[in-house]
Amino acid sequence: MTSRTSRDVLRRGLSVLGRAIREQPRIFAVAVSGSVLFGGLVIASAYVVGAVVGDVVVPAIARGSVGVAALALAAGALFGISVLRVVGIFGRRLGAGYMQFRLQAAYRRQVTRRYLELPLSWHQRNATGTLLSNANSDVEAAWYPIAPLPFAVGTVVMLVGAIASLFVTDWALALVGLAVFPALFALNVIYSRRMAPRQARAQRLRAEVSGIAHESFDGALVVKTMGREAQETARFAARAGELRDALISVGRLRGVFDPMLETLPSLGTLAVLVVGAFRLRQGAITVTDLVSVAFLFTVLAFPVRAIGWVLAELPRSVAGWDRVRRVLDATGEMPYGDVTLDPADPTPATLAFADVGFAYEPAEAHLPGAEVLGEVTFTVPAGRTVALVGPTGSGKSTIAALAVRLVDPHTGTVSLDGVDVRRLTAASLAGTAALVAQVPFVFDDTVRANIALDRPGVTDDDVWAALRLAEADGFVAALPEGLDTMVGERGTSLSGGQRQRLTLARALAGRPRLLVLDDATSAVDPRVEAAILAGLRAPAAGGPAASILVVAYRRATIALADEVIYLEQGRVIARGTHAELLATVPGYADLVTAYEQAEADGEQQPRPYDEVAPLTSGLEVEVDR
C-alpha cells in the first residue's frame, strides 16, 4: 500500500510539474539552459582541475620550478569556467524564481476569480480559513518544487555526461560511478516515500490552524462575552500542537536523510581514490585522470541533491495542488448572459417573481436539499415600494438574494424589466439592481472609498448626495477627516447604525433602478429610519428613481410600503396594504404586534441581525431561511 501510494504521489507530482512546464515553457527553457550550462561546466572544471594538477603542478614539483606561461594558462581556464558557471547559475535561478512566482500569482488570481464566480451556497459550505489557505499557502505549496526543478533537470543531464566521461576515462572508475549515482537516486526515492504522508498531513493541518484562528478572531466578541477565551485558546493550541508535531516529524526525517545524502558522494570519492590508486599503479590511468574523477565526485554531491529537493517537495506540492484544484473544479458557478438593459434609462425597474422555487444545497451530496421557497409569485412595479414580512425562516432574505442574483431559482424565473436576470450581463445587472444586506460590510479604507468603490463617474458630489439620502452626511461631516477618515477593519470605528447607513449610501451612489433592502436599517433609530425611507420614496426631493423591495419588521417601515407581501414557510400567504393585512390576516397581525411589543419592551427583536454581525465572516453570509 505504501509503495502504491508513493508511486501515485510521484506520478501526480510529475503531472503538476508537467503542467507548470506547459504553462511557462519559455521561462523554463531559459532556466534549464542555465542549469545545463552549469552542469556541463562542472564536468569541464573537473577535467581542467585534473589537467592543471597532472600537467602543471606535478611536473612543476618534479622540476622544482613553475612555468609562468603554463600557470597563467591554467588560471585563465579556471577563471573562464568560473565566469561561465556564474552565468549558468544566474540564468537558472532567475528563470526558476520568475517561473515559480508567475505561477503562484496566476493561480492566486484563478482561485480568487473562482471564489467570485461560485454562488453563496458554495461559500457557506466552506470555512473561510480554508479558503484563505487555498489562495495562499496551498498555491505556494503547489508550485514550491519549481525552484529546484530546472537545477534537477540540469543535474540529470550532468549525471549522464559525467557517467559517459567516466567510461571514456576508465571502465573501473565508471563502475564506481554507476554504483554511487543510482544509490543516491534510490536514497532520494526512499526519502520521498517516507516524506509524502508527513508533508500531506502538515499541509492539511496548516489549513485547519488557519481556519480555527480566523474563526476565533472573527468571533472575538462572542468569545469574550461568553467567557470562552480559555477554551478557544486550548482549541487553537491543540491543533497548533499537532501542526508542530507534524513539522517536527518532517524535520526529524530530513535530519536522518540529509547526512546520508551528504555522506554517500564522499564515500564515492573515497572509493574512487582507492580504486584509482590501484589503477594508477597498473598504469591504466594517469594522475590527471585520477584527480579529474575524484574532483568530479566531489563537486557532484551538491547538484545531485537538487533531485532530492524536487522529490522531497512533491508530496507537499501534490497536497497543495489537490486543495487548489478542489476550488478550480468546483461546480455551481452562475454564467451571465449577453443581454444589456439601457444604462441611461432613468426610470425605475420592474422586478417580477414567477413561480419561483428554491432549495439550499445540502452540506453532504447524498442528503436532500432544504426547500426554502415554493411557487413564489409577486411583482414590484416600477417606482413602487414593496415590503416583505414574515417570521424568521420564511425566506425573505432568500428572495432578496434572488432579486439581485446572488443565487438562482431552481424553478420559475426572476426578471428585471421583463428580462430573466440569468440572461443579463454582470455589468448590466450590477448597474440596475443593488442590495443592502442585513449584515453591513465596511472595508478598512476611507469613507469615500467605501462609498465610491472606484466606480467610474462617482464624484464627491454623488457621494455626499448618497450620504444625505442615507441620513449619514451629518456623522460623516463630523468625522475628523470627513470623507478621508479611515473607518477601520469592518468599520470598527463606527456604530452599527452608522455602518448600515454607510452601506446604504454605497448602494445609492451607483444610482440603481431597483433597490433591495434586506433589513438594512434595523440598527438605525426608528426616527432616522423613517426619514431614510421617506427620502427613498420621494424622487422629487432628491431620492433615487428606483423601485424598492424591503425586508421589514417595524410597523412604521411596513406602513410606508405601497404593498406588503406576507410570507410563511417560503410561500406567499397574503398581499395587500399594511392596513388590509392587519384586518384580514391574523398571523400577520400577531407577528407585527409581537415585533412592536418586543421593541417597546427593549428586548432584542426576533431577527437574524444584531450588533455582533460586523464581526462575522465576510464570506459566510448569514441567510434568513
Coordinates of C-alpha atoms in Angstrom, one line a residue:
M1 CA 0.0 0.0 0.0
T2 CA 2.8 2.4 0.9
S3 CA 4.6 1.7 -2.4
R4 CA 1.5 2.2 -4.4
T5 CA 0.8 5.5 -2.5
S6 CA 4.4 6.7 -3.1
R7 CA 4.1 5.8 -6.8
D8 CA 0.9 7.7 -7.0
V9 CA 2.4 10.8 -5.3
L10 CA 5.3 10.6 -7.7
R11 CA 3.1 10.3 -10.7
R12 CA 0.8 13.1 -9.7
G13 CA 3.7 15.3 -8.6
L14 CA 5.3 14.9 -12.0
S15 CA 1.9 15.7 -13.6
V16 CA 1.8 19.0 -11.6
L17 CA 5.4 19.8 -12.7
G18 CA 4.4 19.0 -16.3
R19 CA 1.5 21.5 -16.1
A20 CA 3.9 24.1 -14.9
I21 CA 6.3 23.5 -17.8
R22 CA 3.5 23.6 -20.3
E23 CA 2.2 26.9 -18.9
Q24 CA 5.7 28.6 -18.8
P25 CA 7.7 26.8 -21.5
R26 CA 10.0 29.8 -22.4
I27 CA 11.0 30.7 -18.9
F28 CA 11.5 27.0 -18.1
A29 CA 13.7 26.7 -21.2
V30 CA 15.8 29.7 -20.0
A31 CA 16.2 28.2 -16.5
V32 CA 17.1 24.7 -17.8
S33 CA 19.6 26.2 -20.3
G34 CA 21.3 27.9 -17.4
S35 CA 21.3 24.7 -15.4
V36 CA 22.6 22.6 -18.3
L37 CA 25.4 25.2 -18.9
F38 CA 26.3 25.0 -15.2
G39 CA 26.3 21.2 -15.3
G40 CA 28.5 21.0 -18.4
L41 CA 30.9 23.4 -16.9
V42 CA 31.0 21.4 -13.6
I43 CA 32.2 18.3 -15.7
A44 CA 34.6 20.6 -17.6
S45 CA 36.0 22.1 -14.5
A46 CA 36.8 18.6 -13.1
Y47 CA 38.9 17.8 -16.1
V48 CA 40.5 21.2 -16.2
V49 CA 41.5 20.8 -12.5
G50 CA 42.8 17.4 -13.3
A51 CA 44.8 18.7 -16.2
V52 CA 46.2 21.6 -14.0
V53 CA 47.3 19.2 -11.3
G54 CA 48.6 16.4 -13.6
D55 CA 50.1 18.5 -16.3
V56 CA 51.2 21.7 -14.5
V57 CA 51.5 21.2 -10.7
V58 CA 53.0 17.7 -10.7
P59 CA 55.7 18.4 -13.4
A60 CA 56.5 21.7 -11.7
I61 CA 57.1 19.9 -8.4
A62 CA 59.3 17.4 -10.2
R63 CA 61.3 20.1 -11.9
G64 CA 61.4 22.3 -8.8
S65 CA 60.2 25.3 -10.9
V66 CA 56.9 26.7 -12.2
G67 CA 56.3 27.6 -15.8
V68 CA 54.7 31.1 -15.8
A69 CA 53.0 30.6 -19.2
A70 CA 51.5 27.2 -18.2
L71 CA 50.4 28.6 -14.8
A72 CA 48.8 31.6 -16.5
L73 CA 47.0 29.4 -19.0
A74 CA 45.7 27.2 -16.2
A75 CA 44.5 30.2 -14.2
G76 CA 42.8 31.7 -17.2
A77 CA 41.0 28.4 -18.0
L78 CA 39.7 28.1 -14.4
F79 CA 38.7 31.8 -14.3
G80 CA 36.8 31.5 -17.6
I81 CA 35.0 28.4 -16.5
S82 CA 34.1 30.1 -13.2
V83 CA 32.6 33.1 -15.1
L84 CA 30.5 30.9 -17.3
R85 CA 29.3 28.9 -14.3
V86 CA 28.2 32.2 -12.7
V87 CA 26.2 32.9 -15.9
G88 CA 24.6 29.5 -15.7
I89 CA 23.7 29.9 -12.1
F90 CA 22.2 33.4 -12.7
G91 CA 20.1 32.1 -15.6
R92 CA 19.0 29.0 -13.7
R93 CA 18.0 30.9 -10.5
L94 CA 16.4 33.9 -12.3
G95 CA 14.3 31.6 -14.6
A96 CA 13.3 29.3 -11.8
G97 CA 12.3 32.2 -9.5
Y98 CA 10.5 34.0 -12.2
M99 CA 8.6 30.9 -13.2
Q100 CA 7.6 30.0 -9.7
F101 CA 6.4 33.4 -8.7
R102 CA 4.5 33.8 -12.0
L103 CA 2.7 30.6 -11.5
Q104 CA 1.8 31.4 -7.9
A105 CA 0.5 34.8 -8.9
A106 CA -1.5 33.4 -11.8
Y107 CA -3.1 30.7 -9.6
R108 CA -3.9 33.1 -6.8
R109 CA -5.8 35.1 -9.4
Q110 CA -7.6 32.0 -10.7
V111 CA -8.6 30.9 -7.2
T112 CA -9.9 34.3 -6.3
R113 CA -11.7 34.6 -9.6
R114 CA -13.3 31.2 -8.9
Y115 CA -14.4 32.3 -5.5
L116 CA -16.2 35.2 -7.0
E117 CA -17.9 33.0 -9.7
L118 CA -19.2 30.4 -7.2
P119 CA -22.5 31.0 -5.6
L120 CA -23.0 31.9 -1.9
S121 CA -24.3 28.4 -1.2
W122 CA -20.8 27.1 -2.0
H123 CA -19.1 29.6 0.2
Q124 CA -21.5 28.7 3.1
R125 CA -20.3 25.1 2.9
N126 CA -16.6 26.0 3.1
A127 CA -14.8 27.6 6.1
T128 CA -13.2 31.0 5.4
G129 CA -9.9 29.9 6.9
T130 CA -9.8 27.0 4.4
L131 CA -10.5 29.4 1.5
L132 CA -7.7 31.7 2.7
S133 CA -5.4 28.8 2.9
N134 CA -6.3 27.6 -0.6
A135 CA -5.4 31.0 -2.1
N136 CA -2.2 31.4 -0.1
S137 CA -0.3 28.5 1.4
D138 CA -1.8 25.9 -0.9
V139 CA -0.9 27.8 -4.0
E140 CA 2.6 28.3 -2.7
A141 CA 2.9 24.6 -1.8
A142 CA 1.7 23.5 -5.3
W143 CA 4.5 25.4 -7.1
Y144 CA 7.2 25.1 -4.5
P145 CA 9.2 22.4 -6.4
I146 CA 9.5 24.8 -9.3
A147 CA 12.5 26.5 -7.7
P148 CA 14.8 23.4 -7.7
L149 CA 13.2 21.8 -10.8
P150 CA 15.5 23.4 -13.5
F151 CA 18.5 22.6 -11.4
A152 CA 17.3 18.9 -11.1
V153 CA 16.8 18.7 -14.9
G154 CA 20.3 20.1 -15.5
T155 CA 21.7 17.7 -12.9
V156 CA 20.2 14.7 -14.8
V157 CA 21.9 15.9 -17.9
M158 CA 25.1 16.4 -15.9
L159 CA 24.9 12.9 -14.5
V160 CA 24.6 11.4 -17.9
G161 CA 27.5 13.4 -19.1
A162 CA 29.5 12.5 -16.0
I163 CA 29.0 8.8 -16.4
A164 CA 29.8 9.0 -20.1
S165 CA 33.0 10.8 -19.3
L166 CA 33.9 8.2 -16.7
F167 CA 33.6 5.4 -19.2
V168 CA 35.8 7.4 -21.6
T169 CA 38.4 7.8 -18.8
D170 CA 38.4 4.3 -17.2
W171 CA 35.8 1.5 -17.0
A172 CA 36.7 0.6 -13.4
L173 CA 36.1 4.2 -12.2
A174 CA 32.9 4.3 -14.3
L175 CA 31.6 1.2 -12.3
V176 CA 32.2 3.1 -9.1
G177 CA 30.1 5.9 -10.5
L178 CA 27.4 3.5 -11.7
A179 CA 27.2 2.2 -8.1
V180 CA 27.2 5.6 -6.4
F181 CA 24.8 7.6 -8.6
P182 CA 21.9 5.0 -8.6
A183 CA 22.4 4.7 -4.8
L184 CA 21.9 8.4 -4.4
F185 CA 18.8 8.3 -6.6
A186 CA 17.4 5.3 -4.6
L187 CA 18.0 7.1 -1.3
N188 CA 16.2 10.1 -2.6
V189 CA 13.2 7.9 -3.7
I190 CA 13.1 6.3 -0.2
Y191 CA 13.2 9.8 1.3
S192 CA 10.3 11.0 -0.8
R193 CA 8.2 8.0 0.0
R194 CA 8.6 8.5 3.7
M195 CA 8.2 12.2 3.5
A196 CA 4.9 12.1 1.4
P197 CA 2.4 11.4 4.2
R198 CA 4.2 13.7 6.6
Q199 CA 4.1 16.6 4.2
A200 CA 0.4 16.0 3.3
R201 CA -0.6 15.9 6.9
A202 CA 1.3 19.1 7.6
Q203 CA -0.3 20.9 4.7
R204 CA -3.8 19.8 5.9
L205 CA -3.0 21.0 9.5
R206 CA -1.8 24.4 8.2
A207 CA -5.3 25.0 6.8
E208 CA -7.0 23.8 9.9
V209 CA -4.9 26.0 12.2
S210 CA -5.6 29.0 9.8
G211 CA -9.4 28.2 10.0
I212 CA -9.5 28.0 13.8
A213 CA -7.5 31.2 14.1
H214 CA -9.8 33.1 11.6
E215 CA -12.9 31.8 13.3
S216 CA -11.7 32.8 16.8
F217 CA -10.5 36.2 15.8
D218 CA -13.6 36.9 13.7
G219 CA -15.9 35.8 16.6
A220 CA -13.8 37.7 19.2
L221 CA -16.9 39.5 20.6
V222 CA -18.8 36.2 21.1
V223 CA -15.7 34.5 22.6
K224 CA -15.2 37.3 25.1
T225 CA -18.8 37.9 26.1
M226 CA -19.3 34.1 26.6
G227 CA -16.1 33.7 28.6
R228 CA -14.7 31.2 26.1
E229 CA -11.2 32.6 25.9
A230 CA -9.6 29.7 27.6
Q231 CA -11.5 27.1 25.6
E232 CA -10.7 28.8 22.3
T233 CA -7.1 29.1 23.3
A234 CA -7.0 25.5 24.2
R235 CA -8.7 24.5 20.9
F236 CA -6.2 26.5 18.9
A237 CA -3.2 25.3 21.0
A238 CA -4.3 21.6 20.4
R239 CA -4.3 22.0 16.6
A240 CA -1.2 24.1 16.6
G241 CA 0.5 21.4 18.7
E242 CA -0.5 18.8 16.1
L243 CA 1.0 21.0 13.3
R244 CA 4.2 21.5 15.4
D245 CA 4.5 17.7 15.8
A246 CA 3.9 17.2 12.1
L247 CA 6.6 19.7 11.2
I248 CA 8.9 18.2 13.7
S249 CA 8.3 14.8 12.1
V250 CA 9.2 16.3 8.8
G251 CA 12.3 17.9 10.2
R252 CA 13.3 14.6 12.0
L253 CA 13.1 12.7 8.8
R254 CA 15.1 15.3 7.0
G255 CA 17.7 15.2 9.8
V256 CA 18.1 11.5 9.2
F257 CA 18.4 11.5 5.5
D258 CA 20.3 14.7 4.9
P259 CA 23.6 13.3 6.4
M260 CA 23.2 10.2 4.4
L261 CA 22.7 12.1 1.2
E262 CA 25.8 14.2 2.1
T263 CA 27.9 11.2 3.1
L264 CA 27.3 9.0 0.0
P265 CA 29.1 11.2 -2.5
S266 CA 32.0 11.4 0.0
L267 CA 32.1 7.6 0.2
G268 CA 32.1 7.6 -3.6
T269 CA 35.1 9.9 -3.7
L270 CA 36.9 7.6 -1.2
A271 CA 36.1 4.6 -3.4
V272 CA 37.4 6.4 -6.5
L273 CA 40.7 7.2 -4.7
V274 CA 41.1 3.6 -3.6
V275 CA 40.2 2.1 -7.0
G276 CA 42.0 4.9 -8.8
A277 CA 45.3 4.3 -6.8
F278 CA 45.2 0.7 -7.8
R279 CA 44.5 1.5 -11.5
L280 CA 47.2 4.2 -11.4
R281 CA 49.8 1.6 -10.1
Q282 CA 48.7 -0.6 -13.0
G283 CA 49.3 2.2 -15.4
A284 CA 45.7 2.1 -16.7
I285 CA 45.2 5.8 -15.8
T286 CA 47.2 8.9 -15.2
V287 CA 47.4 11.3 -12.3
T288 CA 45.3 13.7 -14.4
D289 CA 42.6 11.1 -14.8
L290 CA 42.5 10.2 -11.1
V291 CA 42.3 13.9 -10.0
S292 CA 39.6 14.7 -12.5
V293 CA 37.4 11.8 -11.4
A294 CA 37.9 12.4 -7.7
F295 CA 37.2 16.1 -8.1
L296 CA 34.1 15.3 -10.3
F297 CA 32.7 13.2 -7.4
T298 CA 33.3 16.0 -5.0
V299 CA 31.6 18.7 -7.0
L300 CA 28.6 16.4 -8.0
A301 CA 27.5 16.0 -4.4
F302 CA 25.6 19.3 -4.2
P303 CA 23.9 19.2 -7.6
V304 CA 22.7 15.7 -7.1
R305 CA 20.8 17.0 -4.0
A306 CA 18.6 19.0 -6.4
I307 CA 16.9 15.8 -7.5
G308 CA 16.3 15.0 -3.8
W309 CA 14.9 18.5 -3.2
V310 CA 12.3 18.1 -6.0
L311 CA 11.3 14.6 -4.9
A312 CA 11.1 15.7 -1.2
E313 CA 8.8 18.6 -2.1
L314 CA 6.5 16.6 -4.5
P315 CA 4.2 15.3 -1.6
R316 CA 3.7 18.9 -0.4
S317 CA 3.1 20.0 -4.0
V318 CA 0.5 17.3 -4.6
A319 CA -1.3 18.1 -1.3
G320 CA -1.4 21.8 -2.2
W321 CA -2.4 21.2 -5.8
D322 CA -5.3 18.9 -4.7
R323 CA -6.6 21.6 -2.5
V324 CA -6.3 24.3 -5.1
R325 CA -7.9 22.1 -7.8
R326 CA -10.8 21.4 -5.5
V327 CA -11.6 25.1 -5.8
L328 CA -10.9 25.4 -9.5
D329 CA -13.0 22.3 -10.3
A330 CA -15.9 23.3 -8.0
T331 CA -19.3 23.4 -9.8
G332 CA -22.2 25.7 -9.3
E333 CA -21.0 28.9 -11.0
M334 CA -23.6 31.1 -12.5
P335 CA -22.7 32.2 -16.0
Y336 CA -24.1 35.5 -17.1
G337 CA -25.9 36.2 -20.3
D338 CA -25.4 38.8 -23.0
V339 CA -28.5 41.0 -22.7
T340 CA -27.9 44.6 -21.6
L341 CA -30.5 46.9 -20.2
D342 CA -30.3 50.5 -21.2
P343 CA -27.8 52.1 -18.7
A344 CA -29.2 55.5 -19.5
D345 CA -32.8 54.6 -18.7
P346 CA -33.8 57.0 -15.8
T347 CA -37.0 55.1 -14.9
P348 CA -37.3 52.7 -12.0
A349 CA -37.1 49.0 -12.9
T350 CA -39.8 46.4 -12.6
L351 CA -39.0 43.3 -10.6
A352 CA -41.1 40.1 -11.1
F353 CA -41.0 36.7 -9.5
A354 CA -42.9 34.0 -11.4
D355 CA -43.5 30.6 -9.7
V356 CA -40.0 30.8 -8.0
G357 CA -38.8 27.8 -6.1
F358 CA -35.5 27.4 -4.3
A359 CA -33.8 24.9 -2.0
Y360 CA -30.4 25.3 -0.4
E361 CA -27.8 22.6 -1.3
P362 CA -27.1 20.2 1.5
A363 CA -23.8 20.0 3.2
E364 CA -23.4 16.5 2.0
A365 CA -24.2 15.5 -1.6
H366 CA -26.3 12.4 -0.6
L367 CA -28.7 14.4 1.6
P368 CA -31.8 16.1 0.2
G369 CA -31.8 19.9 -0.1
A370 CA -34.0 22.0 2.3
E371 CA -36.7 23.8 0.4
V372 CA -36.9 27.5 1.2
L373 CA -39.3 28.9 -1.3
G374 CA -42.1 27.4 -3.3
E375 CA -44.2 28.9 -6.1
V376 CA -43.5 32.5 -5.1
T377 CA -45.1 35.0 -7.4
F378 CA -45.2 38.7 -7.0
T379 CA -44.2 42.0 -8.7
V380 CA -42.5 45.2 -7.6
P381 CA -43.9 47.7 -10.1
A382 CA -41.8 50.5 -11.4
G383 CA -41.4 53.2 -8.8
R384 CA -43.3 51.3 -6.1
T385 CA -42.2 50.1 -2.7
V386 CA -43.0 46.5 -1.7
A387 CA -42.3 45.2 1.8
L388 CA -41.6 41.5 2.6
V389 CA -42.9 40.5 6.0
G390 CA -42.7 37.1 7.7
P391 CA -41.4 35.1 10.6
T392 CA -37.8 34.0 10.7
G393 CA -37.2 31.2 8.2
S394 CA -39.9 32.3 5.9
G395 CA -37.5 33.0 3.0
K396 CA -37.3 36.8 3.0
S397 CA -33.5 37.1 2.7
T398 CA -33.6 34.4 0.1
I399 CA -35.9 36.4 -2.0
A400 CA -33.6 39.4 -1.6
A401 CA -30.7 37.3 -2.8
L402 CA -32.6 36.0 -5.8
A403 CA -33.6 39.6 -6.7
V404 CA -30.0 40.6 -7.3
R405 CA -29.0 37.1 -8.5
L406 CA -26.7 36.1 -5.6
V407 CA -28.4 32.7 -6.2
D408 CA -30.5 31.3 -9.0
P409 CA -34.0 29.8 -8.6
H410 CA -34.4 26.1 -9.0
T411 CA -37.8 26.6 -10.6
G412 CA -39.5 29.7 -12.1
T413 CA -37.9 33.0 -13.2
V414 CA -36.8 36.3 -11.7
S415 CA -36.9 39.1 -14.2
L416 CA -36.0 42.8 -14.4
D417 CA -38.0 44.8 -16.9
G418 CA -39.2 41.5 -18.4
V419 CA -35.7 40.0 -18.9
D420 CA -34.7 36.9 -17.0
V421 CA -31.8 38.0 -14.7
R422 CA -29.9 34.9 -15.9
R423 CA -29.8 36.5 -19.4
L424 CA -28.3 39.8 -18.2
T425 CA -24.6 40.7 -18.3
A426 CA -22.9 41.1 -15.0
A427 CA -22.3 44.8 -15.6
S428 CA -26.0 45.4 -16.5
L429 CA -27.3 43.5 -13.5
A430 CA -24.9 45.4 -11.1
G431 CA -25.8 48.7 -12.7
T432 CA -29.6 48.1 -12.4
A433 CA -30.1 46.5 -9.0
A434 CA -28.4 47.0 -5.7
L435 CA -28.7 45.0 -2.5
V436 CA -28.1 46.4 1.0
A437 CA -27.7 43.3 3.2
Q438 CA -28.8 42.8 6.7
V439 CA -25.1 42.4 7.7
P440 CA -23.3 45.6 6.7
F441 CA -19.7 45.1 5.5
V442 CA -17.3 48.0 5.5
F443 CA -13.8 47.9 4.1
D444 CA -10.8 49.0 6.0
D445 CA -10.5 52.2 4.0
T446 CA -11.8 55.8 3.9
V447 CA -15.4 56.7 3.9
R448 CA -15.0 58.0 0.3
A449 CA -13.5 54.7 -0.9
N450 CA -16.2 52.7 0.8
I451 CA -19.0 54.5 -1.0
A452 CA -17.4 55.2 -4.4
L453 CA -15.7 51.8 -4.7
D454 CA -13.6 53.3 -7.6
R455 CA -16.7 53.2 -9.8
P456 CA -16.3 55.4 -12.8
G457 CA -18.3 58.6 -12.7
V458 CA -19.0 58.6 -9.0
T459 CA -17.8 62.0 -7.8
D460 CA -17.6 63.6 -4.3
D461 CA -20.9 65.3 -5.1
D462 CA -22.5 61.9 -5.7
V463 CA -21.0 60.6 -2.5
W464 CA -22.4 63.4 -0.4
A465 CA -25.8 63.1 -2.2
A466 CA -25.9 59.4 -1.3
L467 CA -24.9 60.2 2.3
R468 CA -27.7 62.7 2.6
L469 CA -30.3 60.2 1.4
A470 CA -28.9 57.7 3.8
E471 CA -29.1 60.2 6.7
A472 CA -25.3 59.7 7.1
D473 CA -24.0 63.1 6.0
G474 CA -24.2 64.5 9.5
F475 CA -22.0 62.0 11.2
V476 CA -19.6 61.8 8.3
A477 CA -19.1 65.6 8.3
A478 CA -18.3 65.4 12.0
L479 CA -15.6 62.8 11.5
P480 CA -12.0 64.1 12.0
E481 CA -11.2 64.0 8.3
G482 CA -14.6 63.8 6.7
L483 CA -14.6 61.6 3.6
D484 CA -11.0 60.8 4.1
T485 CA -11.5 59.3 7.5
M486 CA -10.3 55.7 7.8
V487 CA -13.1 53.6 9.3
G488 CA -11.0 50.6 10.4
E489 CA -11.4 46.9 9.7
R490 CA -15.1 46.1 9.1
G491 CA -15.8 49.7 10.2
T492 CA -14.9 49.1 13.8
S493 CA -14.7 52.9 14.5
L494 CA -18.4 53.2 13.6
S495 CA -21.6 52.1 15.4
G496 CA -23.9 49.5 13.9
G497 CA -26.4 52.1 12.6
Q498 CA -23.6 54.2 11.1
R499 CA -22.3 51.1 9.3
Q500 CA -25.7 50.4 7.9
R501 CA -26.2 53.9 6.7
L502 CA -22.7 53.8 5.1
T503 CA -23.5 50.6 3.2
L504 CA -26.9 52.1 2.1
A505 CA -25.1 55.2 0.8
R506 CA -22.7 52.9 -1.1
A507 CA -25.7 51.3 -2.9
L508 CA -27.3 54.7 -3.6
A509 CA -24.2 56.2 -5.1
G510 CA -24.5 53.8 -8.0
R511 CA -27.9 55.1 -8.8
P512 CA -29.7 51.7 -9.0
R513 CA -33.1 51.4 -10.6
L514 CA -34.0 48.7 -8.2
L515 CA -33.0 48.9 -4.5
V516 CA -33.3 45.8 -2.3
L517 CA -33.1 46.4 1.4
D518 CA -32.7 43.3 3.5
D519 CA -33.5 44.6 7.0
A520 CA -30.9 47.2 6.1
T521 CA -31.9 49.8 8.7
S522 CA -32.5 47.5 11.7
A523 CA -29.7 49.1 13.8
V524 CA -30.9 52.6 13.0
D525 CA -33.0 54.7 15.2
P526 CA -36.7 54.5 14.1
R527 CA -36.9 58.2 13.5
V528 CA -33.8 58.1 11.3
E529 CA -35.1 55.0 9.6
A530 CA -38.4 56.7 8.8
A531 CA -36.5 59.7 7.3
I532 CA -34.4 57.4 5.2
L533 CA -37.3 55.5 3.8
A534 CA -39.3 58.7 3.2
G535 CA -36.4 60.1 1.2
L536 CA -36.1 57.0 -0.9
R537 CA -39.8 57.2 -1.8
A538 CA -39.5 60.9 -2.9
P539 CA -37.5 61.3 -6.1
A540 CA -38.6 64.8 -6.4
A541 CA -36.9 65.6 -3.1
G542 CA -33.7 64.1 -4.3
G543 CA -34.4 60.4 -3.8
P544 CA -33.4 57.8 -6.4
A545 CA -35.7 56.9 -9.3
A546 CA -35.8 53.3 -8.0
S547 CA -38.3 50.6 -7.2
I548 CA -37.8 49.3 -3.7
L549 CA -38.1 45.9 -2.2
V550 CA -37.6 46.0 1.5
V551 CA -37.5 43.3 4.2
A552 CA -39.2 45.0 7.1
Y553 CA -40.0 44.4 10.7
R554 CA -41.0 47.7 12.2
R555 CA -44.6 48.8 11.8
A556 CA -43.5 52.3 10.7
T557 CA -41.4 50.9 7.9
I558 CA -44.1 48.5 6.7
A559 CA -46.7 51.2 6.7
L560 CA -44.6 53.2 4.1
A561 CA -44.8 50.4 1.6
D562 CA -47.3 50.5 -1.3
E563 CA -47.9 46.8 -0.9
V564 CA -46.9 44.2 1.7
I565 CA -46.1 40.6 0.8
Y566 CA -46.7 38.3 3.8
L567 CA -44.7 35.0 3.8
E568 CA -44.9 31.8 5.8
Q569 CA -42.7 28.8 5.3
G570 CA -41.4 30.0 1.9
R571 CA -44.9 30.8 0.4
V572 CA -46.9 33.9 -0.2
I573 CA -49.8 33.8 2.2
A574 CA -51.3 37.2 1.6
R575 CA -50.6 40.6 0.0
G576 CA -52.1 44.0 0.3
T577 CA -51.6 47.2 2.2
H578 CA -50.5 47.1 5.8
A579 CA -54.0 48.1 7.0
E580 CA -55.7 45.4 4.9
L581 CA -53.4 42.7 6.2
L582 CA -53.8 43.8 9.8
A583 CA -57.5 43.5 9.4
T584 CA -57.7 40.3 7.5
V585 CA -54.7 38.1 8.3
P586 CA -54.3 37.0 11.9
G587 CA -50.8 35.7 11.5
Y588 CA -49.6 38.9 10.1
A589 CA -51.3 41.0 12.8
D590 CA -49.8 38.8 15.5
L591 CA -46.3 39.0 14.0
V592 CA -46.3 42.7 13.6
T593 CA -47.7 43.2 17.1
A594 CA -45.0 40.9 18.5
Y595 CA -42.2 42.8 16.9
E596 CA -43.7 46.1 18.1
Q597 CA -44.1 44.8 21.6
A598 CA -40.6 43.5 21.7
E599 CA -39.2 46.8 20.6
A600 CA -41.3 48.7 23.1
D601 CA -40.1 46.4 25.9
G602 CA -36.5 47.0 24.9
E603 CA -36.0 43.3 24.0
Q604 CA -33.9 42.0 21.1
Q605 CA -36.1 41.8 18.1
P606 CA -36.5 38.2 16.6
R607 CA -34.5 38.9 13.5
P608 CA -31.2 37.4 12.3
Y609 CA -29.1 40.6 12.8
D610 CA -27.6 42.3 15.8
E611 CA -24.5 44.3 16.7
V612 CA -22.4 41.1 16.6
A613 CA -22.8 41.0 12.8
P614 CA -19.8 43.1 11.8
L615 CA -17.5 40.5 13.5
T616 CA -18.8 37.7 11.3
S617 CA -17.0 36.4 8.2
G618 CA -17.2 38.4 5.0
L619 CA -17.7 35.2 3.0
E620 CA -20.1 33.4 5.4
V621 CA -23.2 35.4 4.6
E622 CA -26.0 34.7 7.1
V623 CA -29.2 34.0 5.2
D624 CA -32.7 34.1 6.8
R625 CA -34.1 30.8 5.7

